[in-house]
Tab-separated table of C-alpha atoms and ligand atoms in Angstrom:
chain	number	residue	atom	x	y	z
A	1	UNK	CA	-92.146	-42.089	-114.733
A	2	UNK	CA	-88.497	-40.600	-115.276
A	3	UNK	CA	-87.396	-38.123	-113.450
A	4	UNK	CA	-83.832	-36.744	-114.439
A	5	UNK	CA	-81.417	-36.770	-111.661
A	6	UNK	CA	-81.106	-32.522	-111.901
A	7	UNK	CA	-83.573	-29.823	-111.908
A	8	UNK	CA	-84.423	-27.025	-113.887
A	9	UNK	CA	-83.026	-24.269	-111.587
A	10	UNK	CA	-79.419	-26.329	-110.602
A	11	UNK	CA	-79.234	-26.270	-114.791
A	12	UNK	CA	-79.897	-22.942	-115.228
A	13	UNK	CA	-76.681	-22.712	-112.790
A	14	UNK	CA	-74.543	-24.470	-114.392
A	15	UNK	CA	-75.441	-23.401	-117.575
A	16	UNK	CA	-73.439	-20.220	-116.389
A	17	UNK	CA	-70.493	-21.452	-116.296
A	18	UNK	CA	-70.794	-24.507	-119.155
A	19	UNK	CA	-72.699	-23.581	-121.897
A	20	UNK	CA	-74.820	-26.070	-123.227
A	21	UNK	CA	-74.961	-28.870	-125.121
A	22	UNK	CA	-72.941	-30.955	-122.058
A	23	UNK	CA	-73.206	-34.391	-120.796
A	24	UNK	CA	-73.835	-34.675	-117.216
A	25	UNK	CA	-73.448	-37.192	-115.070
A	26	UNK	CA	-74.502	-38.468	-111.166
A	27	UNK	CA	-71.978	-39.499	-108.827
A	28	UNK	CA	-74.880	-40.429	-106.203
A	29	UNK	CA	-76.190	-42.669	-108.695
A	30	UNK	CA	-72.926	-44.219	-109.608
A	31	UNK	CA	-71.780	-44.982	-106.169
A	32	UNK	CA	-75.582	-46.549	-105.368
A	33	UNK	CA	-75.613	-48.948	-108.286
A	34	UNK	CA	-71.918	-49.859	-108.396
A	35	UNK	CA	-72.472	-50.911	-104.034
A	36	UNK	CA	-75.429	-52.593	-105.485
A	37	UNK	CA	-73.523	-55.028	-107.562
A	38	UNK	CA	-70.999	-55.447	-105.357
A	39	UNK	CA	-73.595	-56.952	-103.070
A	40	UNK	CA	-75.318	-58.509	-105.340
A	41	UNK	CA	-72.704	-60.985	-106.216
A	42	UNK	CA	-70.713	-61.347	-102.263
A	43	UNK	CA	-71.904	-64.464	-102.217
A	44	UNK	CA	-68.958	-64.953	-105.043
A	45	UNK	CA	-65.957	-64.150	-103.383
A	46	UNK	CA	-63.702	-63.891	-106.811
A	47	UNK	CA	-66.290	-62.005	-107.948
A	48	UNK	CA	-64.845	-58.869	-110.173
A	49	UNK	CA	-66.391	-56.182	-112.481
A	50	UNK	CA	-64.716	-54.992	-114.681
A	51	UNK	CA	-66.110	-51.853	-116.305
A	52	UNK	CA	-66.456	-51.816	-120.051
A	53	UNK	CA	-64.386	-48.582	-120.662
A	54	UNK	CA	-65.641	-47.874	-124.100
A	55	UNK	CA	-69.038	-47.198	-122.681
A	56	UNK	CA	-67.533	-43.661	-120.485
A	57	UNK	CA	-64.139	-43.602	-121.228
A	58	UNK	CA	-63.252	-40.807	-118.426
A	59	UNK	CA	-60.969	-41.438	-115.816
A	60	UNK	CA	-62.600	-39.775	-113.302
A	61	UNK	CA	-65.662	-41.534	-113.753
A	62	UNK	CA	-63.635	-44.760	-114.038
A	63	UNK	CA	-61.659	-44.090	-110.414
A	64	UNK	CA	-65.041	-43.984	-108.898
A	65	UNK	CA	-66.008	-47.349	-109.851
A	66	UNK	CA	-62.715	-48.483	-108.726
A	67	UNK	CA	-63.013	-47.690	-105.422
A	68	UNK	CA	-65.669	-50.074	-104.939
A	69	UNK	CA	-63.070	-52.832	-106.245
A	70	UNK	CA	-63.874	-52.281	-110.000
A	71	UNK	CA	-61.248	-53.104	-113.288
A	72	UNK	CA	-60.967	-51.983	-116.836
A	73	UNK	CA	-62.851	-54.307	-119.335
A	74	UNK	CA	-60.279	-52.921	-122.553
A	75	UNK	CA	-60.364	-53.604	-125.739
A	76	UNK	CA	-57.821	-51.409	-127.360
A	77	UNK	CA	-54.513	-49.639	-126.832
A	78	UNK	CA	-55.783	-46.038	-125.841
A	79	UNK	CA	-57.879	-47.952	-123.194
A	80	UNK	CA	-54.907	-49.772	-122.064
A	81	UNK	CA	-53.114	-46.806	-121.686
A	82	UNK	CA	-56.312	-45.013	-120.288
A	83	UNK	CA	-55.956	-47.743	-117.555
A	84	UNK	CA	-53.293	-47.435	-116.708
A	85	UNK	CA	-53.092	-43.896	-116.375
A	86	UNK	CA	-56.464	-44.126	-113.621
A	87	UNK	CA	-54.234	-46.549	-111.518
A	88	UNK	CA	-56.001	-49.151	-112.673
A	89	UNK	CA	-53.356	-52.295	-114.015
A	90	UNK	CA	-52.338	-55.840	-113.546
A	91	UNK	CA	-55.034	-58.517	-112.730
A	92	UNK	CA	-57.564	-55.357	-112.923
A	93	UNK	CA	-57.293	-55.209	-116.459
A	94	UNK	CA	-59.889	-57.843	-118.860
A	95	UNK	CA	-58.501	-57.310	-122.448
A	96	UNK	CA	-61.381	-58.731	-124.469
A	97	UNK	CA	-61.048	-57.524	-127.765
A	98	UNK	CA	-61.428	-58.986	-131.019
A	99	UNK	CA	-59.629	-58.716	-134.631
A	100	UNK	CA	-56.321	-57.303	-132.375
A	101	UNK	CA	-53.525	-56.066	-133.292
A	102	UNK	CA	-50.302	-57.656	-131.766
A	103	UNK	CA	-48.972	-54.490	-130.074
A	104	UNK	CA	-51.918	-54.224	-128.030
A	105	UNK	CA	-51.195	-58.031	-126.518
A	106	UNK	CA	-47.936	-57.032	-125.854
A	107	UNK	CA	-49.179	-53.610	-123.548
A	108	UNK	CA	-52.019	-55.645	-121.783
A	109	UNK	CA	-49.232	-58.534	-120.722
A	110	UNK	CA	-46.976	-55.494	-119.921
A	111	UNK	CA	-49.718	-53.931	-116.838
A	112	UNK	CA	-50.386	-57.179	-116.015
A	113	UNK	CA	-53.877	-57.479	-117.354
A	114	UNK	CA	-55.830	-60.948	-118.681
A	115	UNK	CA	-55.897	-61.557	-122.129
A	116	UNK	CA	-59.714	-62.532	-123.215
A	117	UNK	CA	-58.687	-64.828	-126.833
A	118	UNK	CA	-61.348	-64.090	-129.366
A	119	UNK	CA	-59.922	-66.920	-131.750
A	120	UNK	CA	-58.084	-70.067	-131.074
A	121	UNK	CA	-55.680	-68.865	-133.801
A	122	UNK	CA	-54.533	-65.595	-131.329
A	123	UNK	CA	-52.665	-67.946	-129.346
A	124	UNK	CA	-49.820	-67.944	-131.603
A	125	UNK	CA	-50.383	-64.073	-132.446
A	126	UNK	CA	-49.864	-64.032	-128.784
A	127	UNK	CA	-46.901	-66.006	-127.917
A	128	UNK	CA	-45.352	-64.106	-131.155
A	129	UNK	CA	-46.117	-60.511	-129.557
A	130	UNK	CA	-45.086	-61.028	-126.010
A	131	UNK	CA	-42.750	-63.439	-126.373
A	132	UNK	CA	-44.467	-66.629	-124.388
A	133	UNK	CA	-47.630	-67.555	-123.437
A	134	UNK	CA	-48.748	-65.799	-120.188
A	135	UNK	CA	-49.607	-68.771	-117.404
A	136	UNK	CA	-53.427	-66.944	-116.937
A	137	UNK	CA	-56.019	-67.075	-120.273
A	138	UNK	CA	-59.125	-67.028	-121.230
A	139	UNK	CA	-61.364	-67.370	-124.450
A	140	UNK	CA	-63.958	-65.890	-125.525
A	141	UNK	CA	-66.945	-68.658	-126.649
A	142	UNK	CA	-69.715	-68.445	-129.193
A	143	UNK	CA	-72.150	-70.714	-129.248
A	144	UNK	CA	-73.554	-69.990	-132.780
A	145	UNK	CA	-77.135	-70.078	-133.439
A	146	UNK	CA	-79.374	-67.888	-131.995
A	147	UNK	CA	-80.134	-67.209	-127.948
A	148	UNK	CA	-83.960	-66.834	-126.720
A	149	UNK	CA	-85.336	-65.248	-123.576
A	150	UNK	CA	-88.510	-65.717	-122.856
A	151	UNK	CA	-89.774	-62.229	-123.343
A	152	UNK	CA	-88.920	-62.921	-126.738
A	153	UNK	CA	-85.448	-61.331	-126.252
A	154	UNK	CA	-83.397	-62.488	-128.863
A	155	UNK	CA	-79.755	-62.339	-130.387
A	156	UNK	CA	-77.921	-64.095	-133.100
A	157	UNK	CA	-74.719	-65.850	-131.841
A	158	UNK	CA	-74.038	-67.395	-134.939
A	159	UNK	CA	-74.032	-64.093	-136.618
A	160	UNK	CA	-71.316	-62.149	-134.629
A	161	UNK	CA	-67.841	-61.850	-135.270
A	162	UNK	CA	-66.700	-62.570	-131.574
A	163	UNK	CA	-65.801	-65.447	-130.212
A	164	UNK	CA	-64.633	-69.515	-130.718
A	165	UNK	CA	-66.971	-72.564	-131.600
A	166	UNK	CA	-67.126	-74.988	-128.854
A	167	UNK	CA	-64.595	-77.461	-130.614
A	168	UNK	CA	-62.453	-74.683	-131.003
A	169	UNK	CA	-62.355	-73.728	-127.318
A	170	UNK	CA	-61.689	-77.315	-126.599
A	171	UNK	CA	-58.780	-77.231	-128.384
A	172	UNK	CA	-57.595	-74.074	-127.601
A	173	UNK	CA	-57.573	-75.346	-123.929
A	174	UNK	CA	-55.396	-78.400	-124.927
A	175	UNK	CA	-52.818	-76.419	-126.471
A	176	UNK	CA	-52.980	-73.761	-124.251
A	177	UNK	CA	-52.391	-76.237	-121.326
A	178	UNK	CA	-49.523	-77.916	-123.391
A	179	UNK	CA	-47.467	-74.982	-122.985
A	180	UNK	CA	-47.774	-74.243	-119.927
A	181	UNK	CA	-51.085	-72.580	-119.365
A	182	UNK	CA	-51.894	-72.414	-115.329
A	183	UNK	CA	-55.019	-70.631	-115.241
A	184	UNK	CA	-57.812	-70.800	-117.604
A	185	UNK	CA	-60.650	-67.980	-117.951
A	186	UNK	CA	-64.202	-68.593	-120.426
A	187	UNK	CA	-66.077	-65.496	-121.536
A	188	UNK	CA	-69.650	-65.296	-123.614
A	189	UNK	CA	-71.554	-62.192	-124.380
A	190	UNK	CA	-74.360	-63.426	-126.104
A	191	UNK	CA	-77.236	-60.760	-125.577
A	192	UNK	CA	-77.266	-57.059	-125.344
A	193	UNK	CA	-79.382	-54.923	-123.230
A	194	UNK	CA	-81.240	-57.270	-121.907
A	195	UNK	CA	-84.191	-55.966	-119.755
A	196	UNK	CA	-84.822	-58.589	-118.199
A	197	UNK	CA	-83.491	-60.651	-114.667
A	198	UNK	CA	-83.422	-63.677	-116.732
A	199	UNK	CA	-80.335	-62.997	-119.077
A	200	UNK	CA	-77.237	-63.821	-116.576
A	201	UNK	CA	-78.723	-67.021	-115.018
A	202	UNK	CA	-79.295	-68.291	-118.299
A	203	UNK	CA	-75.902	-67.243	-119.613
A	204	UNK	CA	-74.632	-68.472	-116.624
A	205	UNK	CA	-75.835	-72.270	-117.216
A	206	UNK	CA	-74.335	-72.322	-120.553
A	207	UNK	CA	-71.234	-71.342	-119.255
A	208	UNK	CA	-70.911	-73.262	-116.140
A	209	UNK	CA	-71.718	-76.417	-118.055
A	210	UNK	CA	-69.687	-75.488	-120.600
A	211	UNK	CA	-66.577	-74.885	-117.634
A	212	UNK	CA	-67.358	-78.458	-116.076
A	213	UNK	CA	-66.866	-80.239	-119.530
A	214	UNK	CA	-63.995	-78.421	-120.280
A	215	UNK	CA	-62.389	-78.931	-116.532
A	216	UNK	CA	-63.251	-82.826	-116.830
A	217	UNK	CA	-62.238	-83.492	-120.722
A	218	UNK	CA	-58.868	-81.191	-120.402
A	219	UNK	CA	-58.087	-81.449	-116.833
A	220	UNK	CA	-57.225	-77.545	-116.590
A	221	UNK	CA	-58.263	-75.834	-113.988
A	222	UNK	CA	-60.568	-72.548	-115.005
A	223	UNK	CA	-59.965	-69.762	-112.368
A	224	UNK	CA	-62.771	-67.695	-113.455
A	225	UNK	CA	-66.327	-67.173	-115.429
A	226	UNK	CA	-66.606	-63.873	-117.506
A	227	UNK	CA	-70.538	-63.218	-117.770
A	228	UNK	CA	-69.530	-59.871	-119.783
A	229	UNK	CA	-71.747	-57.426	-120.477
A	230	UNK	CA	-75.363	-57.737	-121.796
A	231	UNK	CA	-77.549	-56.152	-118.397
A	232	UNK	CA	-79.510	-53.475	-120.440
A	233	UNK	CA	-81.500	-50.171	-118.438
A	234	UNK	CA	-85.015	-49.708	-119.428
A	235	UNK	CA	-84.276	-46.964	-121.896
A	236	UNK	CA	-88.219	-46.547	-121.905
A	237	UNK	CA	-90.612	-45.111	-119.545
A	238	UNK	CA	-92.769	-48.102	-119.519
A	239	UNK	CA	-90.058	-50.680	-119.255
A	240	UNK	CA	-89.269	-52.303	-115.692
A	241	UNK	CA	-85.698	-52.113	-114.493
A	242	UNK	CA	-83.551	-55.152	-113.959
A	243	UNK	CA	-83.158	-56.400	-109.913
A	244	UNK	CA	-79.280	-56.582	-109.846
A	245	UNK	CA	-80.205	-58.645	-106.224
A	246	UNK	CA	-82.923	-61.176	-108.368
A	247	UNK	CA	-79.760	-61.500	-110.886
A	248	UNK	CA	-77.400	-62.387	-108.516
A	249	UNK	CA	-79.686	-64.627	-106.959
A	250	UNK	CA	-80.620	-66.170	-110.010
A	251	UNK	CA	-76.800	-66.575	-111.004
A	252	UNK	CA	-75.965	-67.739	-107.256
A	253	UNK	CA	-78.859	-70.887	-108.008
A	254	UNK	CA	-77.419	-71.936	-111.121
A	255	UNK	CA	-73.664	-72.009	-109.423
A	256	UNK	CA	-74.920	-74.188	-106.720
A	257	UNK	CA	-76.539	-76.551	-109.221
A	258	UNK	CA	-73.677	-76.991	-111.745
A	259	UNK	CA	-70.077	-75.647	-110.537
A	260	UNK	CA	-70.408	-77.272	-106.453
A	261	UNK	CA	-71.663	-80.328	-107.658
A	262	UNK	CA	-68.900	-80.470	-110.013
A	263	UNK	CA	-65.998	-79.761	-107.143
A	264	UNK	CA	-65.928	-76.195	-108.991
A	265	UNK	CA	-66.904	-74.409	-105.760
A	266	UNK	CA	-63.961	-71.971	-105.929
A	267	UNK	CA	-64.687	-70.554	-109.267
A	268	UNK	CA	-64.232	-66.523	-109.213
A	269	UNK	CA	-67.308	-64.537	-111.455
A	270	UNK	CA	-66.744	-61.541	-113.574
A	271	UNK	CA	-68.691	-58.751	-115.214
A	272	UNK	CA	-67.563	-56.417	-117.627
A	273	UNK	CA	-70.832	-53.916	-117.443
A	274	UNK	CA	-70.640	-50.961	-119.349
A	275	UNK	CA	-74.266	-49.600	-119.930
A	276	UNK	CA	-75.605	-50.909	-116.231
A	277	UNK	CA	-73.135	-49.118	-114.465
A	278	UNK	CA	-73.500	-45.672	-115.915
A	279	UNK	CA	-76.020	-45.810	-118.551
A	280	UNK	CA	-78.860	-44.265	-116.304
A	281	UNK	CA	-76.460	-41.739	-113.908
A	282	UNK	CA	-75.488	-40.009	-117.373
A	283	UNK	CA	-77.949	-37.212	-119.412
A	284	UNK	CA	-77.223	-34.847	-122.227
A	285	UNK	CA	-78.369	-31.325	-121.214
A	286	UNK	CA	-79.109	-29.248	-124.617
A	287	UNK	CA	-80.894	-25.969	-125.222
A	288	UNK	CA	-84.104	-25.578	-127.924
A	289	UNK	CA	-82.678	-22.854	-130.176
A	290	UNK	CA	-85.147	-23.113	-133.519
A	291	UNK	CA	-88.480	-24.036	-133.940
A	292	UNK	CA	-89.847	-24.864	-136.908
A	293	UNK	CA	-93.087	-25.644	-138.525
A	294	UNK	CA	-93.247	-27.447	-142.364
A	295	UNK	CA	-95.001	-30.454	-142.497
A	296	UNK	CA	-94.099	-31.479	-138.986
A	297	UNK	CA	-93.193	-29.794	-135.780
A	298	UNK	CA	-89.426	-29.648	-135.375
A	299	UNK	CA	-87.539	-28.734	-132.529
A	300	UNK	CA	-83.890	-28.046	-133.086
A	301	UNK	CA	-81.844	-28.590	-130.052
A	302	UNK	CA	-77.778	-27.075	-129.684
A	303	UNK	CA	-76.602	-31.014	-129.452
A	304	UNK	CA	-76.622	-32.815	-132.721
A	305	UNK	CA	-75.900	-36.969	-132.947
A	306	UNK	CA	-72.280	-36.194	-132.550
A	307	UNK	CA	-73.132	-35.624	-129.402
A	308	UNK	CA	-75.332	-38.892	-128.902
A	309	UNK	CA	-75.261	-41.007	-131.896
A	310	UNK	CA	-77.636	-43.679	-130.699
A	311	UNK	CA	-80.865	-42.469	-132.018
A	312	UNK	CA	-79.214	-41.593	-135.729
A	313	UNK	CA	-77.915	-44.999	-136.017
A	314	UNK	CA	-79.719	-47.537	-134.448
A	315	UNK	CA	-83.115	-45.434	-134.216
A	316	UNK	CA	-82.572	-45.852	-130.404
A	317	UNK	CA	-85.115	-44.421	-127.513
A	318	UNK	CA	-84.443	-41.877	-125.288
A	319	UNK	CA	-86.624	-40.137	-123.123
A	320	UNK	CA	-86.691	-36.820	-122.899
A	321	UNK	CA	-87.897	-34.264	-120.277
A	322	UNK	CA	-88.396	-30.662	-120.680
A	323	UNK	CA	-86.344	-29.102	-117.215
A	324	UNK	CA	-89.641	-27.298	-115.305
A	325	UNK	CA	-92.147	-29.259	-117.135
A	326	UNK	CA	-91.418	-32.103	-115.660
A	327	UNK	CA	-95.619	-32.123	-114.773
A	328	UNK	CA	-96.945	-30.751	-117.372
A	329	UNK	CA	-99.384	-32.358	-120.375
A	330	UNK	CA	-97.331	-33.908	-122.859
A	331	UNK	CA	-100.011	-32.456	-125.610
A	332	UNK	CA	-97.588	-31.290	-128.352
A	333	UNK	CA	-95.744	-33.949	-130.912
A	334	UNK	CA	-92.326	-33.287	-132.106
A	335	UNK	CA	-89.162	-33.928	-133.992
A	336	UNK	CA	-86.498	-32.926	-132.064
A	337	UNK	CA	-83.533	-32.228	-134.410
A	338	UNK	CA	-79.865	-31.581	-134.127
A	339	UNK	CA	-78.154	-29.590	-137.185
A	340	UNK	CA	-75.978	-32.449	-138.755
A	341	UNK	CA	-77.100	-32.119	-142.676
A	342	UNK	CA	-78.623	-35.940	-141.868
A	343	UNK	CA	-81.913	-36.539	-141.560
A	344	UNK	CA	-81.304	-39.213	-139.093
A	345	UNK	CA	-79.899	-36.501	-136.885
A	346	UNK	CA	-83.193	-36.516	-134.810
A	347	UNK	CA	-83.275	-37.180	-130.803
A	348	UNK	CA	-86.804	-38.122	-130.979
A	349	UNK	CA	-89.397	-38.444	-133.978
A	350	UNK	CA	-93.238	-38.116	-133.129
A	351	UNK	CA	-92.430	-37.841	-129.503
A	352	UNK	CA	-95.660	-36.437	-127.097
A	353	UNK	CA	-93.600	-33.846	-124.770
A	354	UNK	CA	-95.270	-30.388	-123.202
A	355	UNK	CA	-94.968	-27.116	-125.745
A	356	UNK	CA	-91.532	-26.474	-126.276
A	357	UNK	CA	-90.640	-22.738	-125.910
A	358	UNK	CA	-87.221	-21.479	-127.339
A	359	UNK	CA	-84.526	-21.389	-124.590
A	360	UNK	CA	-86.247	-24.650	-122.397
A	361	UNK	CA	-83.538	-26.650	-121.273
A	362	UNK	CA	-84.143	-30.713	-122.917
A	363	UNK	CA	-82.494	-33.209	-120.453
A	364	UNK	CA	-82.140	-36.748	-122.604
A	365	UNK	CA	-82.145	-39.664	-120.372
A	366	UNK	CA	-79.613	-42.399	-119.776
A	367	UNK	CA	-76.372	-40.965	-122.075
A	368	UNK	CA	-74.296	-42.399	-119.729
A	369	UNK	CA	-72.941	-45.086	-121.664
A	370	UNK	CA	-72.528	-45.350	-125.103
A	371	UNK	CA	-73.286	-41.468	-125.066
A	372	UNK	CA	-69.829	-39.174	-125.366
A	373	UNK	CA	-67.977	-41.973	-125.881
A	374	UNK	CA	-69.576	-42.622	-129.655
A	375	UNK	CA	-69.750	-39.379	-130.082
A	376	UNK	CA	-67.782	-38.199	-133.570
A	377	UNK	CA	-66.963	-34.969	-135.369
A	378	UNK	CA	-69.056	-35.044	-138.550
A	379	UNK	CA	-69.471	-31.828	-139.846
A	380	UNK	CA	-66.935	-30.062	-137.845
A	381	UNK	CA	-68.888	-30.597	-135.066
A	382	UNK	CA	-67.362	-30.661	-131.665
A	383	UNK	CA	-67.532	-33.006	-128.730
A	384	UNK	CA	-69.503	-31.490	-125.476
A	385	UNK	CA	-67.778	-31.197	-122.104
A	386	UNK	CA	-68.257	-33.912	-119.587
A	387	UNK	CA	-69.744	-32.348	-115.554
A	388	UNK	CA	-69.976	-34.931	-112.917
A	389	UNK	CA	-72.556	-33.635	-110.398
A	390	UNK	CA	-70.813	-34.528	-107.025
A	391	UNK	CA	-72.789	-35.825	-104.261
A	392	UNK	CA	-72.384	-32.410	-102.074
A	393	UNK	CA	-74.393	-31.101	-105.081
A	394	UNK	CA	-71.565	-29.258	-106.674
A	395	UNK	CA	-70.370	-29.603	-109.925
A	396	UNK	CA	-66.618	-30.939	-111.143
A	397	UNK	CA	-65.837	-30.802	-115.137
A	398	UNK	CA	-64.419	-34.135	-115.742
A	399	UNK	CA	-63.971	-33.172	-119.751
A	400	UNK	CA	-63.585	-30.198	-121.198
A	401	UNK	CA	-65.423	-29.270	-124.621
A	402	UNK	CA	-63.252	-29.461	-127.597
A	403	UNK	CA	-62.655	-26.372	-129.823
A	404	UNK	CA	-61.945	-25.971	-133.265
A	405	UNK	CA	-58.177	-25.981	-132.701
A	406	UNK	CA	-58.699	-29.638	-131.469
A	407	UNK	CA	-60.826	-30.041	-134.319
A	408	UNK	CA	-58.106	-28.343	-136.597
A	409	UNK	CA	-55.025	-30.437	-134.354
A	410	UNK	CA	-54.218	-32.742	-137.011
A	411	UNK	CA	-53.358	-30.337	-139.698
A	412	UNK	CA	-51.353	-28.632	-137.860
A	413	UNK	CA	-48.243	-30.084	-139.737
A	414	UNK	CA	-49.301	-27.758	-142.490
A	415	UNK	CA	-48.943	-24.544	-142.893
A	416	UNK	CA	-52.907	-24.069	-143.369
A	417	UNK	CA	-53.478	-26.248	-140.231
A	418	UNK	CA	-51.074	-23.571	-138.548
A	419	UNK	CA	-53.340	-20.316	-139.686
A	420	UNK	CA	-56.124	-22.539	-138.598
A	421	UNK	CA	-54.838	-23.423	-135.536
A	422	UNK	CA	-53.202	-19.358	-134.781
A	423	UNK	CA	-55.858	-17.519	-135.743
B	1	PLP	C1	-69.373	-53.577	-125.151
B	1	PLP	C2	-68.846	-54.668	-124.341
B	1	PLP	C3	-69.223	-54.835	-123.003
B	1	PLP	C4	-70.226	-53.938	-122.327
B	1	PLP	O1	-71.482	-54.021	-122.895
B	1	PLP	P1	-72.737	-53.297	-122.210
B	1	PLP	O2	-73.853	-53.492	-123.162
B	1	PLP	O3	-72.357	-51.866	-122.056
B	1	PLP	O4	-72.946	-53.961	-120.889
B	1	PLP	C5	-68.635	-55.852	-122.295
B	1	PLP	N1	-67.725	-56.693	-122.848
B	1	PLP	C6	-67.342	-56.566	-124.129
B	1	PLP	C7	-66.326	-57.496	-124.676
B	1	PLP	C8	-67.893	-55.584	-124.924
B	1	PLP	O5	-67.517	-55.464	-126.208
């Protein structure tokens, strides 16, 4: 069963001071989960995550997870700059982003951060942008056809944008060595949210093999392994977490068998989790304001998909408890609704929860990644503060809501954007 991470009465609390919708999220958690990892993968002693920032894009939330030795996984300029701006730079910035724009090479080589290549034909976008070809890379590798788990987990490779073919990495290793290259990096993220303990050892042979061939037939020496992201949270009730100790484990086996035989026992491993390391210590807190009865039972809720567009666009689960109800007899079906004039705009569709009365607080799980940070302004609505429940039980806003003069902000160049704004 889920149980959210707050109660009914420290909601009611809060509420008092930030009015609902907000997103919420558990520094107890975070701190658990992130030591977790970290032990999880000692055995490594490279080993790195870096946290995929477009998942929670707060710098509060990202200083946390750098205390336990944690880096930026970027993939644009405002997350560069983001970085930066948390204290986090140099070697603990990844840059792995795809279809890039040269300015945003140039700002990663200027903290100090690795550049992740996406395509073999970047390396001359980079050497153009920042004026040589820094002595540390890496490239990002697609395998192409499809990748099978044997829960029947399955993703499609060959149809994502990201990444090189494996002659392409070959060659991009070549060149990159020709001119001066020192320090070579591969990267694959080939599944995503993978429930299951079997995703990273399997990535992890496809890599390391990969790492050996390309050490032997190039004679560079790769520094590091990039296992990305990918490690998915059981977004259902029913679904059995991942055992980031069984991973490790796993990934520790596979190591032994490919990279030590292979002389390649120094090889550092990365991460660049985004929804494992906050996906669960995150909830959106929203109030039932309408009820209505046509020829279903809707809900409507004071959080719309701006707030949390996963449901709307990928039809995504997330469970839902009613705060003081957590017990009671889920014996009522719903629709909960936000008010976006989309019909997609629905947290849950023919969900079993307890009766609903107006004014019961909704707590919707695991909106800590992928949650605030997707959130958009559709219908003038606005985004929803960000609390972080500390772990002395008090509560620090880490993001204020936005208002309509944010909303308004970029007509203010205009005198109507100026009444707007002034009013
Ligand atoms: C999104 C992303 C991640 C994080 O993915 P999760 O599913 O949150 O673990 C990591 N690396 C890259 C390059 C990504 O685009």
């Amino acid at each position: 069963m889920k149980r959210p991470f707050v109660t009914k009465e420290q909601i009611e609390e809060i509420a008092k001071t930030y009015p609902t919708p907000f997103h919420i999220y558990d520094e107890k958690g975070i701190r658990e989960n992130a030591r977790a990892l970290y032990e999880a993968f000692s055995w490594n002693p490279g080993f790195k995550e870096y946290f995929a920032v477009k998942a929670t894009p707060n710098p509060f939330l990202m200083q946390i997870l750098h205390e336990y030795g944690c880096g930026s996984d970027c993939s644009s300029m405002a997350e560069l700059v983001l970085s930066e701006a948390a204290g986090i730079t140099g070697r603990d910035i990844m840059f792995s982003s795809n279809d890039t724009p040269p300015e945003e090479f140039a700002c990663c080589e200027k903290l100090g951060g690795i550049i992740n290549l996406d395509d073999i034909t970047h390396i001359e976008a980079v050497e153009r942008a920042v004026g040589y070809l820094p002595k540390t890379m890496s490239c990002r590798y697609n395998p192409g056809g499809v990748f099978v788990l044997s829960n029947g987990i399955m993703d499609n490779p060959g149809d994502s944008k990201y990444g090189m073919t494996e002659a392409q990495i070959f060659e991009a290793f070549r060149i990159m060595k020709e001119k001066g290259v020192e320090h070579f990096g591969i990267h694959a993220f080939l599944a995503s949210n993978t429930v299951t303990n079997e995703y990273y050892p399997m990535l992890a042979k496809v890599l390391f093999e990969l790492a050996v061939r390309l050490a032997k037939e190039t004679g560079v020496h790769v520094a590091f392994i990039n296992l990305s992201g990918g490690i998915g949270i059981p977004y259902r009730p029913d679904q059995e977490a991942n055992d980031i100790r069984v991973i490790g484990e796993g990934v520790r086996k596979v190591y032994e068998e490919v990279l030590v035989p292979a002389g390649m026992g120094d090889v550092a491993l990365y991460t660049e989790l985004g929804r494992f390391m906050l996906g669960p210590y995150g909830g959106l807190v929203t109030r039932a304001i309408n009820e209505k009865h046509t020829y279903k039972e809707y809900i409507g809720v004071d959080a719309c998909a701006a707030n949390l567009m996963r449901p709307a666009i990928y039809g995504a689960y997330h469970h839902i408890t009613v705060l003081g109800k957590e017990d009671a007899l889920c014996d009522h079906v719903y629709d909960v609704t936000g008010s976006l004039c989309e019909n997609c705009d629905k947290f849950a569709v023919d969900r079993k929860l307890p009766k609903i009365d107006m004014g019961d607080y909704l707590f919707i799980h695991d909106a800590g990644a992928h949650g605030h940070s997707m959130g958009y302004n559709y219908n003038g609505k606005l985004r929803s503060a960000e609390l972080l429940l500390k772990e002395d039980g008090s509560v620090q806003m880490i993001r204020r809501a936005e208002t309509m003069n944010d909303y308004f902000a970029t007509l203010d160049c205009f005198e109507i954007g100026k009444k707007l704004i002034h009013r």
